PDB file of C-alpha atoms in Angstrom:
ATOM      1  CA  MET Y 120      -8.873  -1.687 -11.960  1.00 78.00           C
ATOM      2  CA  GLN Y 121      -5.124  -0.455 -11.991  1.00 87.00           C
ATOM      3  CA  PHE Y 122      -2.683  -1.937  -9.618  1.00 91.00           C
ATOM      4  CA  THR Y 123       1.083  -1.196  -8.998  1.00 93.00           C
ATOM      5  CA  LYS Y 124       3.151  -3.981  -7.960  1.00 94.00           C
ATOM      6  CA  MET Y 125       6.164  -2.869  -5.585  1.00 92.00           C
ATOM      7  CA  GLN Y 126       8.779  -4.641  -3.629  1.00 90.00           C
ATOM      8  CA  GLY Y 127      10.989  -4.007  -0.598  1.00 85.00           C
ATOM      9  CA  LEU Y 128      13.381  -5.970   1.344  1.00 82.00           C
ATOM     10  CA  GLY Y 129      12.697  -8.979  -0.691  1.00 85.00           C
ATOM     11  CA  SER Y 130       8.741  -8.893  -0.224  1.00 91.00           C
ATOM     12  CA  SER Y 131       6.319  -7.654  -2.952  1.00 94.00           C
ATOM     13  CA  TYR Y 132       2.828  -6.343  -2.758  1.00 96.00           C
ATOM     14  CA  ILE Y 133      -0.050  -5.550  -4.963  1.00 96.00           C
ATOM     15  CA  LEU Y 134      -1.236  -1.976  -4.531  1.00 95.00           C
ATOM     16  CA  PHE Y 135      -4.754  -0.769  -5.367  1.00 94.00           C
ATOM     17  CA  ASN Y 136      -5.477   2.901  -5.283  1.00 95.00           C
ATOM     18  CA  LEU Y 137      -9.233   3.593  -3.688  1.00 94.00           C
ATOM     19  CA  LEU Y 138      -8.350   7.232  -3.487  1.00 94.00           C
ATOM     20  CA  GLU Y 139      -9.123   7.181  -7.241  1.00 83.00           C
ATOM     21  CA  ASP Y 140     -11.116   3.882  -8.163  1.00 80.00           C
ATOM     22  CA  SER Y 141     -14.068   2.537  -6.394  1.00 78.00           C
ATOM     23  CA  MET Y 142     -14.114  -1.197  -5.422  1.00 81.00           C
ATOM     24  CA  GLU Y 143     -17.720  -1.305  -3.865  1.00 83.00           C
ATOM     25  CA  ASN Y 144     -18.855  -4.677  -2.806  1.00 87.00           C
ATOM     26  CA  VAL Y 145     -15.467  -6.414  -3.451  1.00 88.00           C
ATOM     27  CA  ASP Y 146     -14.511  -9.119  -1.041  1.00 92.00           C
ATOM     28  CA  PHE Y 147     -11.046  -8.060  -0.445  1.00 93.00           C
ATOM     29  CA  SER Y 148     -10.077 -11.321   1.323  1.00 95.00           C
ATOM     30  CA  LYS Y 149     -10.908 -13.366  -1.784  1.00 94.00           C
ATOM     31  CA  LEU Y 150      -9.384 -10.781  -4.065  1.00 93.00           C
ATOM     32  CA  SER Y 151      -6.287 -11.079  -2.077  1.00 95.00           C
ATOM     33  CA  LYS Y 152      -6.140 -14.819  -2.408  1.00 95.00           C
ATOM     34  CA  LEU Y 153      -6.349 -14.570  -6.385  1.00 93.00           C
ATOM     35  CA  VAL Y 154      -3.857 -11.669  -7.022  1.00 93.00           C
ATOM     36  CA  THR Y 155      -1.232 -12.774  -4.906  1.00 94.00           C
ATOM     37  CA  ASP Y 156      -1.288 -16.394  -6.324  1.00 92.00           C
ATOM     38  CA  VAL Y 157       1.613 -16.829  -8.671  1.00 90.00           C
ATOM     39  CA  ASN Y 158      -0.517 -19.399 -10.962  1.00 88.00           C
ATOM     40  CA  ILE Y 159      -3.445 -17.704 -11.456  1.00 84.00           C
ATOM     41  CA  GLY Y 160      -2.822 -13.967 -10.172  1.00 86.00           C
ATOM     42  CA  ILE Y 161      -0.174 -11.448 -10.320  1.00 90.00           C
ATOM     43  CA  GLY Y 162       1.940 -13.161  -7.422  1.00 91.00           C
ATOM     44  CA  SER Y 163       2.970 -11.317  -4.535  1.00 95.00           C
ATOM     45  CA  ASP Y 164       3.327 -11.616  -0.618  1.00 95.00           C
ATOM     46  CA  GLY Y 165       0.236  -9.466   0.107  1.00 96.00           C
ATOM     47  CA  MET Y 166      -2.416  -6.827  -0.996  1.00 97.00           C
ATOM     48  CA  LEU Y 167      -2.525  -3.143  -0.130  1.00 97.00           C
ATOM     49  CA  LEU Y 168      -5.315  -0.933  -0.474  1.00 97.00           C
ATOM     50  CA  ILE Y 169      -4.734   2.757   0.012  1.00 97.00           C
ATOM     51  CA  GLY Y 170      -7.831   4.938   0.871  1.00 95.00           C
ATOM     52  CA  PRO Y 171      -9.107   8.036   2.363  1.00 95.00           C
ATOM     53  CA  SER Y 172      -9.108   8.331   6.213  1.00 96.00           C
ATOM     54  CA  ASN Y 173     -11.059  10.352   8.639  1.00 95.00           C
ATOM     55  CA  ARG Y 174      -8.280  10.655  11.223  1.00 95.00           C
ATOM     56  CA  ALA Y 175      -5.058  10.526   9.198  1.00 97.00           C
ATOM     57  CA  ASP Y 176      -3.807  11.725   5.918  1.00 97.00           C
ATOM     58  CA  PHE Y 177      -4.463   8.547   4.341  1.00 97.00           C
ATOM     59  CA  ARG Y 178      -5.763   4.669   5.233  1.00 97.00           C
ATOM     60  CA  MET Y 179      -3.832   1.456   4.374  1.00 97.00           C
ATOM     61  CA  ARG Y 180      -5.320  -2.007   4.705  1.00 96.00           C
ATOM     62  CA  VAL Y 181      -3.255  -5.094   4.035  1.00 97.00           C
ATOM     63  CA  PHE Y 182      -4.220  -8.580   3.281  1.00 97.00           C
ATOM     64  CA  ASP Y 183      -2.055 -11.604   3.238  1.00 96.00           C
ATOM     65  CA  GLN Y 184      -1.937 -14.597   0.670  1.00 96.00           C
ATOM     66  CA  GLU Y 185      -4.390 -16.460   2.722  1.00 96.00           C
ATOM     67  CA  GLY Y 186      -6.900 -13.317   2.528  1.00 96.00           C
ATOM     68  CA  THR Y 187      -6.486 -12.285   6.321  1.00 97.00           C
ATOM     69  CA  GLU Y 188      -6.518  -8.409   6.975  1.00 97.00           C
ATOM     70  CA  ALA Y 189      -3.558  -7.578   9.120  1.00 95.00           C
ATOM     71  CA  ASP Y 190      -3.022  -4.690  11.753  1.00 89.00           C
ATOM     72  CA  HIS Y 191      -0.128  -3.374   9.728  1.00 83.00           C
ATOM     73  CA  CYS Y 192       2.901  -4.378   7.539  1.00 87.00           C
ATOM     74  CA  LEU Y 193       6.004  -2.644   7.713  1.00 85.00           C
ATOM     75  CA  ILE Y 194       7.290  -3.130   4.306  1.00 87.00           C
ATOM     76  CA  GLY Y 195       3.906  -2.650   3.065  1.00 91.00           C
ATOM     77  CA  LEU Y 196       3.764   0.958   4.862  1.00 90.00           C
ATOM     78  CA  GLN Y 197       6.964   1.694   2.796  1.00 89.00           C
ATOM     79  CA  CYS Y 198       5.575   0.792  -0.439  1.00 92.00           C
ATOM     80  CA  VAL Y 199       2.523   2.772   0.269  1.00 94.00           C
ATOM     81  CA  ALA Y 200       4.348   5.797   1.463  1.00 92.00           C
ATOM     82  CA  ALA Y 201       6.541   5.920  -1.594  1.00 91.00           C
ATOM     83  CA  TYR Y 202       3.511   5.438  -3.959  1.00 93.00           C
ATOM     84  CA  LEU Y 203       1.807   8.092  -2.159  1.00 95.00           C
ATOM     85  CA  TYR Y 204       4.589  10.695  -2.434  1.00 92.00           C
ATOM     86  CA  ASP Y 205       5.930   9.687  -5.970  1.00 90.00           C
ATOM     87  CA  THR Y 206       2.221  10.075  -7.239  1.00 91.00           C
ATOM     88  CA  MET Y 207       1.616  13.334  -5.441  1.00 92.00           C
ATOM     89  CA  TYR Y 208      -1.126  12.455  -3.358  1.00 95.00           C
ATOM     90  CA  ALA Y 209       1.090  13.171  -0.383  1.00 96.00           C
ATOM     91  CA  GLU Y 210       2.235  16.945  -0.771  1.00 93.00           C
ATOM     92  CA  THR Y 211       4.892  17.006   1.960  1.00 94.00           C
ATOM     93  CA  THR Y 212       7.545  14.404   2.765  1.00 92.00           C
ATOM     94  CA  SER Y 213       5.955  13.644   6.094  1.00 94.00           C
ATOM     95  CA  PHE Y 214       2.358  12.384   6.403  1.00 96.00           C
ATOM     96  CA  THR Y 215       0.382   9.780   8.459  1.00 94.00           C
ATOM     97  CA  ILE Y 216      -1.387   6.498   7.472  1.00 95.00           C
ATOM     98  CA  GLU Y 217      -4.290   4.986   9.398  1.00 95.00           C
ATOM     99  CA  THR Y 218      -3.748   1.112   9.907  1.00 93.00           C
ATOM    100  CA  LEU Y 219      -5.938  -1.240  11.852  1.00 93.00           C
ATOM    101  CA  GLY Y 220      -2.941  -0.904  14.225  1.00 88.00           C
ATOM    102  CA  GLY Y 221      -3.020   2.706  14.823  1.00 89.00           C
ATOM    103  CA  ASP Y 222      -1.832   5.670  13.029  1.00 90.00           C
ATOM    104  CA  ILE Y 223       1.584   5.639  11.617  1.00 89.00           C
ATOM    105  CA  SER Y 224       3.955   8.686  11.019  1.00 89.00           C
ATOM    106  CA  ILE Y 225       5.878   8.393   7.737  1.00 90.00           C
ATOM    107  CA  LYS Y 226       8.994  10.361   6.524  1.00 88.00           C
ATOM    108  CA  VAL Y 227      10.445  10.058   2.930  1.00 88.00           C
ATOM    109  CA  GLU Y 228      13.792  11.072   1.914  1.00 85.00           C
ATOM    110  CA  LEU Y 229      14.148  12.011  -1.647  1.00 85.00           C
ATOM    111  CA  GLY Y 230      16.721  10.787  -4.412  1.00 79.00           C
ATOM    112  CA  GLU Y 231      17.075  11.637  -7.927  1.00 79.00           C
ATOM    113  CA  LYS Y 232      14.356  13.517  -9.812  1.00 74.00           C
ATOM    114  CA  ARG Y 233      12.046  13.933  -6.559  1.00 75.00           C
ATOM    115  CA  LYS Y 234      11.394  10.167  -6.298  1.00 75.00           C
ATOM    116  CA  VAL Y 235      11.543   8.491  -2.936  1.00 78.00           C
ATOM    117  CA  LYS Y 236      14.845   6.959  -2.075  1.00 76.00           C
ATOM    118  CA  THR Y 237      14.092   5.784   1.469  1.00 76.00           C
ATOM    119  CA  VAL Y 238      10.977   5.585   3.867  1.00 79.00           C
ATOM    120  CA  MET Y 239      11.356   5.900   7.615  1.00 76.00           C
ATOM    121  CA  VAL Y 240       8.193   4.547   9.725  1.00 78.00           C
ATOM    122  CA  TRP Y 241       7.662   5.248  13.196  1.00 68.00           C
ATOM    123  CA  ASP Y 242       4.482   4.789  15.585  1.00 65.00           C
ATOM    124  CA  GLN Y 243       2.749   6.798  18.019  1.00 62.00           C
ATOM    125  CA  ARG Y 244       5.385   6.028  20.576  1.00 61.00           C
ATOM    126  CA  ASN Y 245       7.939   7.585  18.377  1.00 60.00           C
ATOM    127  CA  GLN Y 246       9.680   4.018  18.050  1.00 58.00           C
ATOM    128  CA  VAL Y 247      11.322   3.901  14.512  1.00 58.00           C
ATOM    129  CA  TRP Y 248      10.688   0.606  12.988  1.00 56.00           C
ATOM    130  CA  THR Y 249      12.754   0.852   9.914  1.00 61.00           C
ATOM    131  CA  ASN Y 250      14.482   3.009   7.145  1.00 59.00           C
ATOM    132  CA  GLY Y 251      14.151   1.123   3.882  1.00 63.00           C
ATOM    133  CA  GLU Y 252      14.268   1.278   0.192  1.00 73.00           C
ATOM    134  CA  VAL Y 253      11.308   0.334  -2.057  1.00 79.00           C
ATOM    135  CA  ASN Y 254      11.024  -0.317  -5.783  1.00 80.00           C
ATOM    136  CA  TYR Y 255       8.217  -0.465  -8.564  1.00 81.00           C
ATOM    137  CA  VAL Y 256       7.966  -3.808 -10.057  1.00 83.00           C
ATOM    138  CA  CYS Y 257       5.214  -3.164 -12.629  1.00 81.00           C
ATOM    139  CA  TYR Y 258       1.927  -1.722 -13.443  1.00 79.00           C
ATOM    140  CA  GLY Y 259      -1.271  -3.432 -14.946  1.00 82.00           C
ATOM    141  CA  GLU Y 260      -4.891  -3.410 -15.261  1.00 80.00           C
ATOM    142  CA  LEU Y 261      -7.069  -5.966 -13.417  1.00 75.00           C
ATOM    143  CA  GLU Y 262     -10.556  -6.821 -15.030  1.00 72.00           C
ATOM    144  CA  THR Y 263     -13.295  -5.350 -12.959  1.00 60.00           C
ATOM    145  CA  MET Y 264     -15.921  -7.867 -14.366  1.00 50.00           C
ATOM    146  CA  ASN Y 265     -14.026 -10.982 -12.685  1.00 67.00           C
ATOM    147  CA  LEU Y 266     -13.648  -9.066  -9.011  1.00 70.00           C
ATOM    148  CA  PRO Y 267     -15.331 -11.392  -6.196  1.00 79.00           C
ATOM    149  CA  ARG Y 268     -17.901  -9.897  -4.807  1.00 78.00           C
ATOM    150  CA  THR Y 269     -19.501  -9.871  -1.217  1.00 70.00           C
TER     151      THR Y 269
END
């Protein structure tokens, strides 16, 4: 299972792309605790899952270091948005992401070589949350045979 580690505003996240890879019967709460741990895992502030959505362009799930699923995560949304556009899953600079807290509108601004420079996030009330820059930290492979199962 491939992962991408990204960071923004001092927080880092491990991102798994479920648009391509299937993680059937994986206990995401336990997986989050493992991958976010700096001693036995990759080390991060949380874990992000990107998947298909029935009502938005994409779906994001976010888990913290304790394995709790959150409604949304601002910096996580920025990381996911940059990843989706940079990897060409998002075909335009504006798209929506479904979260437990509701659907979120995204607008990315491009920098050099078509890479995302900044991401603006706002909710259904058109309240702008932030405009921030994200960075890729590393890529890697997680052994699927050791994934915690439900």
